[in-house]
mmCIF file of C-alpha atoms in Angstrom:
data_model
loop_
_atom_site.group_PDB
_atom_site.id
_atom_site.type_symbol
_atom_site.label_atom_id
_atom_site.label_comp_id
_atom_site.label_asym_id
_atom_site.label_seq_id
_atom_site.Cartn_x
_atom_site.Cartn_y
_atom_site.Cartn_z
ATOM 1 C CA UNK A 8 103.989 100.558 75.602
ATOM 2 C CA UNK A 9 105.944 102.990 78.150
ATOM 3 C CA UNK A 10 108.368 101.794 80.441
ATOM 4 C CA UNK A 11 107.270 102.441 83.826
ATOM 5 C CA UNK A 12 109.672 103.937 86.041
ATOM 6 C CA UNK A 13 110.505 103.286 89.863
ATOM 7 C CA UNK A 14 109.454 105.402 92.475
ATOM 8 C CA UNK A 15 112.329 107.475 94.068
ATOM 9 C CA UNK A 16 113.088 109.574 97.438
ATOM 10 C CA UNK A 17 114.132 113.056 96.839
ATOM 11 C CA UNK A 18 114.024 114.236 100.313
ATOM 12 C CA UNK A 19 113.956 112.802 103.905
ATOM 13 C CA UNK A 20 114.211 113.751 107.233
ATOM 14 C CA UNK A 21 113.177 111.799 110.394
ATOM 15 C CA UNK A 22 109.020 112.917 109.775
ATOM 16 C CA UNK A 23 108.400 113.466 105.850
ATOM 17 C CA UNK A 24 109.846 111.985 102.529
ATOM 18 C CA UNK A 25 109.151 113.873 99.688
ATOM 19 C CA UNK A 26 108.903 111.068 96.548
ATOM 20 C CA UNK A 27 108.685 110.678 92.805
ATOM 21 C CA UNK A 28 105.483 109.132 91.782
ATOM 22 C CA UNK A 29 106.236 107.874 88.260
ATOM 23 C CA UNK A 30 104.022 107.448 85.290
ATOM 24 C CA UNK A 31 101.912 103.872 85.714
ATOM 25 C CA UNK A 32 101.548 103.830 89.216
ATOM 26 C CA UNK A 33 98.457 104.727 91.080
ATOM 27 C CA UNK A 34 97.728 105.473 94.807
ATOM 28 C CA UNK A 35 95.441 102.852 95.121
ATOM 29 C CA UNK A 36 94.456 101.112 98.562
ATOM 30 C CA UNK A 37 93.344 97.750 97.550
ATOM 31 C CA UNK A 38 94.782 94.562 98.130
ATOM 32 C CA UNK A 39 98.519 96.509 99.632
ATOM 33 C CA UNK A 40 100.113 94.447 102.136
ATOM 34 C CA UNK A 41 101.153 96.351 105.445
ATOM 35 C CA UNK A 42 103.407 92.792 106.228
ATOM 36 C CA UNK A 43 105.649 93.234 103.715
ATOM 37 C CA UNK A 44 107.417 96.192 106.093
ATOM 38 C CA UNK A 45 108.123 93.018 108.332
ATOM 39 C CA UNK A 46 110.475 91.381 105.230
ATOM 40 C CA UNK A 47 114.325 91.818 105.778
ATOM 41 C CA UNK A 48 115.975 94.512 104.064
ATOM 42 C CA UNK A 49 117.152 92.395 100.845
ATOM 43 C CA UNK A 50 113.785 91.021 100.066
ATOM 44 C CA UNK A 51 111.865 94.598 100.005
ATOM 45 C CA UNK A 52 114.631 95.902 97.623
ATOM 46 C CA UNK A 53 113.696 92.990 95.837
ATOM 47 C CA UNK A 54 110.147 93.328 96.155
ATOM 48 C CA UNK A 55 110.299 96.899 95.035
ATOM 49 C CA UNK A 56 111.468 95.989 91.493
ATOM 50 C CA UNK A 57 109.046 93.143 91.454
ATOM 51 C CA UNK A 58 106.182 95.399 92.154
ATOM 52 C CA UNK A 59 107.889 97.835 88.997
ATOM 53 C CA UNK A 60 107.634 94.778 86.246
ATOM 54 C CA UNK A 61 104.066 93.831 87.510
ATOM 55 C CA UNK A 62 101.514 94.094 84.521
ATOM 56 C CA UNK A 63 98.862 95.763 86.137
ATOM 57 C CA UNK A 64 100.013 99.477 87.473
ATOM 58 C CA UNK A 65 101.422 99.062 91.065
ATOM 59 C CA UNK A 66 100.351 100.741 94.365
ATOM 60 C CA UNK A 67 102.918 103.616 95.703
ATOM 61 C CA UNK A 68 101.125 102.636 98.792
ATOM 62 C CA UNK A 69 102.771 99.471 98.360
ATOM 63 C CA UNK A 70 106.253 101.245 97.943
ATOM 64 C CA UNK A 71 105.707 103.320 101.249
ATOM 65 C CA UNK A 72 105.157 99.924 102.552
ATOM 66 C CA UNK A 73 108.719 98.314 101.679
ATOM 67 C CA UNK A 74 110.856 101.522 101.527
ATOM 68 C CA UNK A 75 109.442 103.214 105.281
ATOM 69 C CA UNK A 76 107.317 100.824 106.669
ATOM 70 C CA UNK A 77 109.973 98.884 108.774
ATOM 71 C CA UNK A 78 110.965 102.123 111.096
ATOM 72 C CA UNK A 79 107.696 104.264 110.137
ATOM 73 C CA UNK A 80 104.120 102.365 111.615
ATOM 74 C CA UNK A 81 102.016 105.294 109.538
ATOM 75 C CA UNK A 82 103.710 104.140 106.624
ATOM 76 C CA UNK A 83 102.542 101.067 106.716
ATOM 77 C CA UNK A 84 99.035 101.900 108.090
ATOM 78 C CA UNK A 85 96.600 101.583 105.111
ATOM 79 C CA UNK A 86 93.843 103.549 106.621
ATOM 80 C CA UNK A 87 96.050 106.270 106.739
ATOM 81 C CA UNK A 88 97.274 105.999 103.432
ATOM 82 C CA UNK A 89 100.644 104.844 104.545
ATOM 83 C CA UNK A 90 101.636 108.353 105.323
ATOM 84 C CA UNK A 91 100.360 110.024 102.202
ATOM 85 C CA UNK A 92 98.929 113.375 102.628
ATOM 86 C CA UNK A 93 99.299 114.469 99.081
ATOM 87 C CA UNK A 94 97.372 114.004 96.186
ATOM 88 C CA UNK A 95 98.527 114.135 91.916
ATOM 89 C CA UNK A 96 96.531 114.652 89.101
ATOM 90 C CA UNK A 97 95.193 111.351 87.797
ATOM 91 C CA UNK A 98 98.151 110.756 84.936
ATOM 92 C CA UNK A 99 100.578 112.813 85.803
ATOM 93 C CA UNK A 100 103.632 112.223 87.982
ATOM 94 C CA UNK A 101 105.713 114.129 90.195
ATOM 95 C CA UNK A 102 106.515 114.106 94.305
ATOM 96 C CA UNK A 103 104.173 113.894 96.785
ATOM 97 C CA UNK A 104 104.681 114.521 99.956
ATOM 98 C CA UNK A 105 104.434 111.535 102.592
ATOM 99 C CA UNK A 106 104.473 111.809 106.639
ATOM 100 C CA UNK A 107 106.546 109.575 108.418
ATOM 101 C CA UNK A 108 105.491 110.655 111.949
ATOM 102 C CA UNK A 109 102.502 112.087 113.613
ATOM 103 C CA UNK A 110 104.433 114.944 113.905
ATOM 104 C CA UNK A 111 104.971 115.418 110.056
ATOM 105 C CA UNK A 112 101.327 114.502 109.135
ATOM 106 C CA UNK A 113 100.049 117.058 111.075
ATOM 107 C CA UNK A 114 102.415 120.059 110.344
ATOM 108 C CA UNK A 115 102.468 118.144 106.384
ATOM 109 C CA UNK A 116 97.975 118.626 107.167
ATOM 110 C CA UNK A 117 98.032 121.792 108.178
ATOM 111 C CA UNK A 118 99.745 123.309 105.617
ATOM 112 C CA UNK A 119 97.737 121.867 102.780
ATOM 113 C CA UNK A 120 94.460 123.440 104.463
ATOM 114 C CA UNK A 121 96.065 126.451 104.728
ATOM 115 C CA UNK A 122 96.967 126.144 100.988
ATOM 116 C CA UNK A 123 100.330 127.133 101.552
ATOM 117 C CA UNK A 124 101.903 123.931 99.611
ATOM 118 C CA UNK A 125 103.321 124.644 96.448
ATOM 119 C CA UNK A 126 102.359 122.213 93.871
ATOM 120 C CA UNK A 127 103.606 123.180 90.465
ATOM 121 C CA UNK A 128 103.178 121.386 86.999
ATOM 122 C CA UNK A 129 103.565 121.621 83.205
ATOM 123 C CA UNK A 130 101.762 120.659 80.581
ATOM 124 C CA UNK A 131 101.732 120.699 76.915
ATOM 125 C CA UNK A 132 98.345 121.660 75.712
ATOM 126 C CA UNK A 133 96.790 121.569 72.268
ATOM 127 C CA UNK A 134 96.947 124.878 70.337
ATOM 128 C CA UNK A 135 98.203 128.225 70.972
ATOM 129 C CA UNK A 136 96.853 130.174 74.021
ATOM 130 C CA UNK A 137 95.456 134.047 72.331
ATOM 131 C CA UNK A 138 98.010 136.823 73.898
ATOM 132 C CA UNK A 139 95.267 137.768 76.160
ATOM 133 C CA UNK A 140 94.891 134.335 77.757
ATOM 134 C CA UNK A 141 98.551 133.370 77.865
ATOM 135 C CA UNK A 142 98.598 134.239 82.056
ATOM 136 C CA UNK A 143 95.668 133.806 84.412
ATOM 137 C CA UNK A 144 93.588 131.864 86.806
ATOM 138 C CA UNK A 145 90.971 129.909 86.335
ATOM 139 C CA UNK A 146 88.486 129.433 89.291
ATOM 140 C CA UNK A 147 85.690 127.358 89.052
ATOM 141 C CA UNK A 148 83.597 124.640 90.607
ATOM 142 C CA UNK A 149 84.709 120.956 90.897
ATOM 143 C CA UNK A 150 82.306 117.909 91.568
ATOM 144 C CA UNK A 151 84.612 115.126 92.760
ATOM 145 C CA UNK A 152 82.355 112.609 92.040
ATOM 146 C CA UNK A 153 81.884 113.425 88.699
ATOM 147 C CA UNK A 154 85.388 112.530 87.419
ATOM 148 C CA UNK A 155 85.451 116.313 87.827
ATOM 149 C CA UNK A 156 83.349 117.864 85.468
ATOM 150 C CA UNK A 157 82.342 121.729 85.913
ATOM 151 C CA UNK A 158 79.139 121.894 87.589
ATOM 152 C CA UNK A 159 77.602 125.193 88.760
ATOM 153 C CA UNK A 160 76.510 126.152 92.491
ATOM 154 C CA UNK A 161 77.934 122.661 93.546
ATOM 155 C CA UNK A 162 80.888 121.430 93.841
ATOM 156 C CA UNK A 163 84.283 122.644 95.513
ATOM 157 C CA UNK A 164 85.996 125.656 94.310
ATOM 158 C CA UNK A 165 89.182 124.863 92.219
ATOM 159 C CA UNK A 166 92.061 127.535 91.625
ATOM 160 C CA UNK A 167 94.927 127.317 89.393
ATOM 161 C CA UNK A 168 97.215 129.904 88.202
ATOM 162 C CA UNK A 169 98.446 129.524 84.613
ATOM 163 C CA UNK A 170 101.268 131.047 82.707
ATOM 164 C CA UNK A 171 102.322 130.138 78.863
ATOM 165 C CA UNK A 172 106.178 128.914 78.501
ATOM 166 C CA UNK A 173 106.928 128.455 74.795
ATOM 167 C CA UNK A 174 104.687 127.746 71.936
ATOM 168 C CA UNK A 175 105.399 124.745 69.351
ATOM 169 C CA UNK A 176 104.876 123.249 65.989
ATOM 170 C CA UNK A 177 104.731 119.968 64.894
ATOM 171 C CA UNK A 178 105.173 118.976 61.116
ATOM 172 C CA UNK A 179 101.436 119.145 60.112
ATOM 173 C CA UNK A 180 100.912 123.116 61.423
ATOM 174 C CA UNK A 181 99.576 121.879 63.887
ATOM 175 C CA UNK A 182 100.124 124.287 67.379
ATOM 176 C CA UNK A 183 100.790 123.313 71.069
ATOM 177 C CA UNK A 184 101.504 125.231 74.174
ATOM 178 C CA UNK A 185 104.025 124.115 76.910
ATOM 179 C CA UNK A 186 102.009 125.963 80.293
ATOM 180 C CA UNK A 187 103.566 125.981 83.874
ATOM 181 C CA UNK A 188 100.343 125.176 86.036
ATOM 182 C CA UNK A 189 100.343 126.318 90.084
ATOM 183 C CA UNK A 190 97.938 124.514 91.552
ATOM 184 C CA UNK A 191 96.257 126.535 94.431
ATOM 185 C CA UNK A 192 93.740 124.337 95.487
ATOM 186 C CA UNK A 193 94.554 120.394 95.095
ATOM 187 C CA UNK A 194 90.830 118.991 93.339
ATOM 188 C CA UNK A 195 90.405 116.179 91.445
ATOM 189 C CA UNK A 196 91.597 116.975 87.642
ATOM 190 C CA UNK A 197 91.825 120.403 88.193
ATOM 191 C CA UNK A 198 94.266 121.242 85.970
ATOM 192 C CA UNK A 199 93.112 119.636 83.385
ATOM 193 C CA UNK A 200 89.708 120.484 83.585
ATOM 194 C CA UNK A 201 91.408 123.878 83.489
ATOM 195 C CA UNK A 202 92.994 123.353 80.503
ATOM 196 C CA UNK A 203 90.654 121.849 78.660
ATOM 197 C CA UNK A 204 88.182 124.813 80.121
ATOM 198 C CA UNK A 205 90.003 127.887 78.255
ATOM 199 C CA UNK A 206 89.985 126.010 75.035
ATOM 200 C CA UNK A 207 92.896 124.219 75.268
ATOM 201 C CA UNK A 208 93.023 120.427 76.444
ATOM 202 C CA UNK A 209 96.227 118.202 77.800
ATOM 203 C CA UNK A 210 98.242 116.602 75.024
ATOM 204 C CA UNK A 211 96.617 112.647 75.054
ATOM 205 C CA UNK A 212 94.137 113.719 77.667
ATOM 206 C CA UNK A 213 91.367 110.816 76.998
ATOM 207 C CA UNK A 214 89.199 112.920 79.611
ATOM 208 C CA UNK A 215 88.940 116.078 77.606
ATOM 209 C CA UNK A 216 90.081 115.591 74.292
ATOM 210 C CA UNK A 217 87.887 117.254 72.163
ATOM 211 C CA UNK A 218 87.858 114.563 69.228
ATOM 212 C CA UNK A 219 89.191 111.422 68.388
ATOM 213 C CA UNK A 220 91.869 112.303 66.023
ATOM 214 C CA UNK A 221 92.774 114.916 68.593
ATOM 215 C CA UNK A 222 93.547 112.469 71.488
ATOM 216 C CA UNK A 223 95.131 109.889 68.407
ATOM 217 C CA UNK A 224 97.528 113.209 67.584
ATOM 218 C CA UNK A 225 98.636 114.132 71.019
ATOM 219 C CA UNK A 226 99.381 110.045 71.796
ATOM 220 C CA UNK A 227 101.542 109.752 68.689
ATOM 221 C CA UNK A 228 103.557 112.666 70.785
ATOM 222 C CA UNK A 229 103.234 111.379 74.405
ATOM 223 C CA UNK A 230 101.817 108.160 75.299
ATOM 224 C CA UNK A 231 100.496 109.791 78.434
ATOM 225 C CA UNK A 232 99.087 112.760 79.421
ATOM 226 C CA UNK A 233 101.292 115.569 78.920
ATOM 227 C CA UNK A 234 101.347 116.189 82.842
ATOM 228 C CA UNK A 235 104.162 116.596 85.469
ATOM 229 C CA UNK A 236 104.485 118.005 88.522
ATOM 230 C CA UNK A 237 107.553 120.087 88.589
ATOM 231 C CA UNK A 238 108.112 121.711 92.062
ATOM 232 C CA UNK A 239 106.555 120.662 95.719
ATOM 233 C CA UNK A 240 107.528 122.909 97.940
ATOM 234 C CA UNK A 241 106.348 123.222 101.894
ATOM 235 C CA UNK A 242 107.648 123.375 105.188
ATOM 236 C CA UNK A 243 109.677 121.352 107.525
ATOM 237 C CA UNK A 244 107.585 119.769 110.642
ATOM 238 C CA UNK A 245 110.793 120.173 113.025
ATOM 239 C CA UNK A 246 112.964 123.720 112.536
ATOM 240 C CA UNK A 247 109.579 125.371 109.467
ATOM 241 C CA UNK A 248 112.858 125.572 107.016
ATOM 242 C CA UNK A 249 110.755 125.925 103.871
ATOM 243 C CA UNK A 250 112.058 122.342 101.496
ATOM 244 C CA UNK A 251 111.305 123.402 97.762
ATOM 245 C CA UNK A 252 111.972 119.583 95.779
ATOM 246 C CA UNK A 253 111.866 119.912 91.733
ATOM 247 C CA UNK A 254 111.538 116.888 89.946
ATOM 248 C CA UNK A 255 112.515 117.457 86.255
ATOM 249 C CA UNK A 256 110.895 115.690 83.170
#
């Protein structure tokens, strides 16, 4: 199997952190343990890379816990997702955005109603996107509930803008298409439902692969979907300086 990474801070300031969500960790609320903020210092280092080797895929929640929890209370507040305003597509990784005070939640909230977050990703899709599709949006409707299949009339609406980076080979013929993703509106599996909507599905997508030797394929290549967010960018709660954080592959 993958190794699964550690979650990392790429930006702070006294009301948001801006961290790296790595691959095998969900943002799951169950069973995290506000208390553990109350450990000394040593011991939630410690716990951090215990939480890393556990078997079953760890909590970031858990992680806002130990690394902000101690001077932060919304960090270690469950209901309020320790501080977590921002959302990932389900198998990718990438920063999210985390507020540390009331302060930053708010001005962190307001700007992702206003849609003025920047949430960019890339993925490598299966086969080659026709010259005529290799920009665009996509707009459609999302049903949540539905693990986020298309459904007309209901629904929210879902935006992404699309635009085709390089195109690749592999040794069978086969085509793939590395696309940079902007994500306008932050649904449920947007961008892949995207994807897989114009014809072209993630790379080891089990969600939209469109057969079984298709999804076997793209795994021999990644053993995860072929999704990372690249780029969060938004602005600071104190002085509005706008913080753009990439987070390579």
């Amino acid at each position: 199997g993958m190794r699964r990474g550690s979650p990392a801070v790429l930006f702070e300031d006294e009301d948001n952190a801006v961290v790296m969500m790595p691959w095998g960790w969900t943002l799951a609320s169950e069973g995290v343990d506000p208390s553990a903020a109350e450990l000394p210092a040593r011991d939630r280092l410690a716990a951090v890379v215990e939480l890393r080797r556990r078997l079953a895929p760890p909590s970031l929640l858990q992680y806002l816990v130990l690394r902000f929890g101690a001077e932060a209370a919304i960090c270690r507040d469950v209901r309020r997702q320790c501080g977590l305003i921002d959302r990932i597509e389900a198998g990718a990784s990438g920063p999210l955005l985390v507020g540390k005070t009331p302060r930053g939640l708010s001005a962190a909230l307001a700007q992702f109603k206003t849609r003025s977050v920047i949430k960019d990703y890339v993925a490598l899709v299966h086969g080659a996107l026709a010259s005529s599709y290799r920009t665009g949006e996509r707009r459609t409707r999302v049903d949540d509930a539905q693990l986020g299949q298309v459904s007309s009339g209901s629904g929210s609406i879902a935006l992404t803008v699309y635009e085709t980076l390089a195109d690749y080979h592999d040794a069978e013929g086969k085509t793939y298409s590395l696309v940079h993703l902007r994500l306008i509106t932050g649904r449920a599996h947007q961008g892949r439902i995207h994807m897989a909507g114009l014809g072209h599905p993630v790379v080891a997508d089990p969600l939209h692969a469109r057969s079984a030797e298709e999804l076997e394929r793209g795994r021999r290549l990644s053993g995860r979907p072929f999704l990372h967010k690249v780029r969060l960018g938004f602005c600071a709660a104190g002085d509005g300086a706008p913080t753009v954080e990439w987070c390579p592959l």
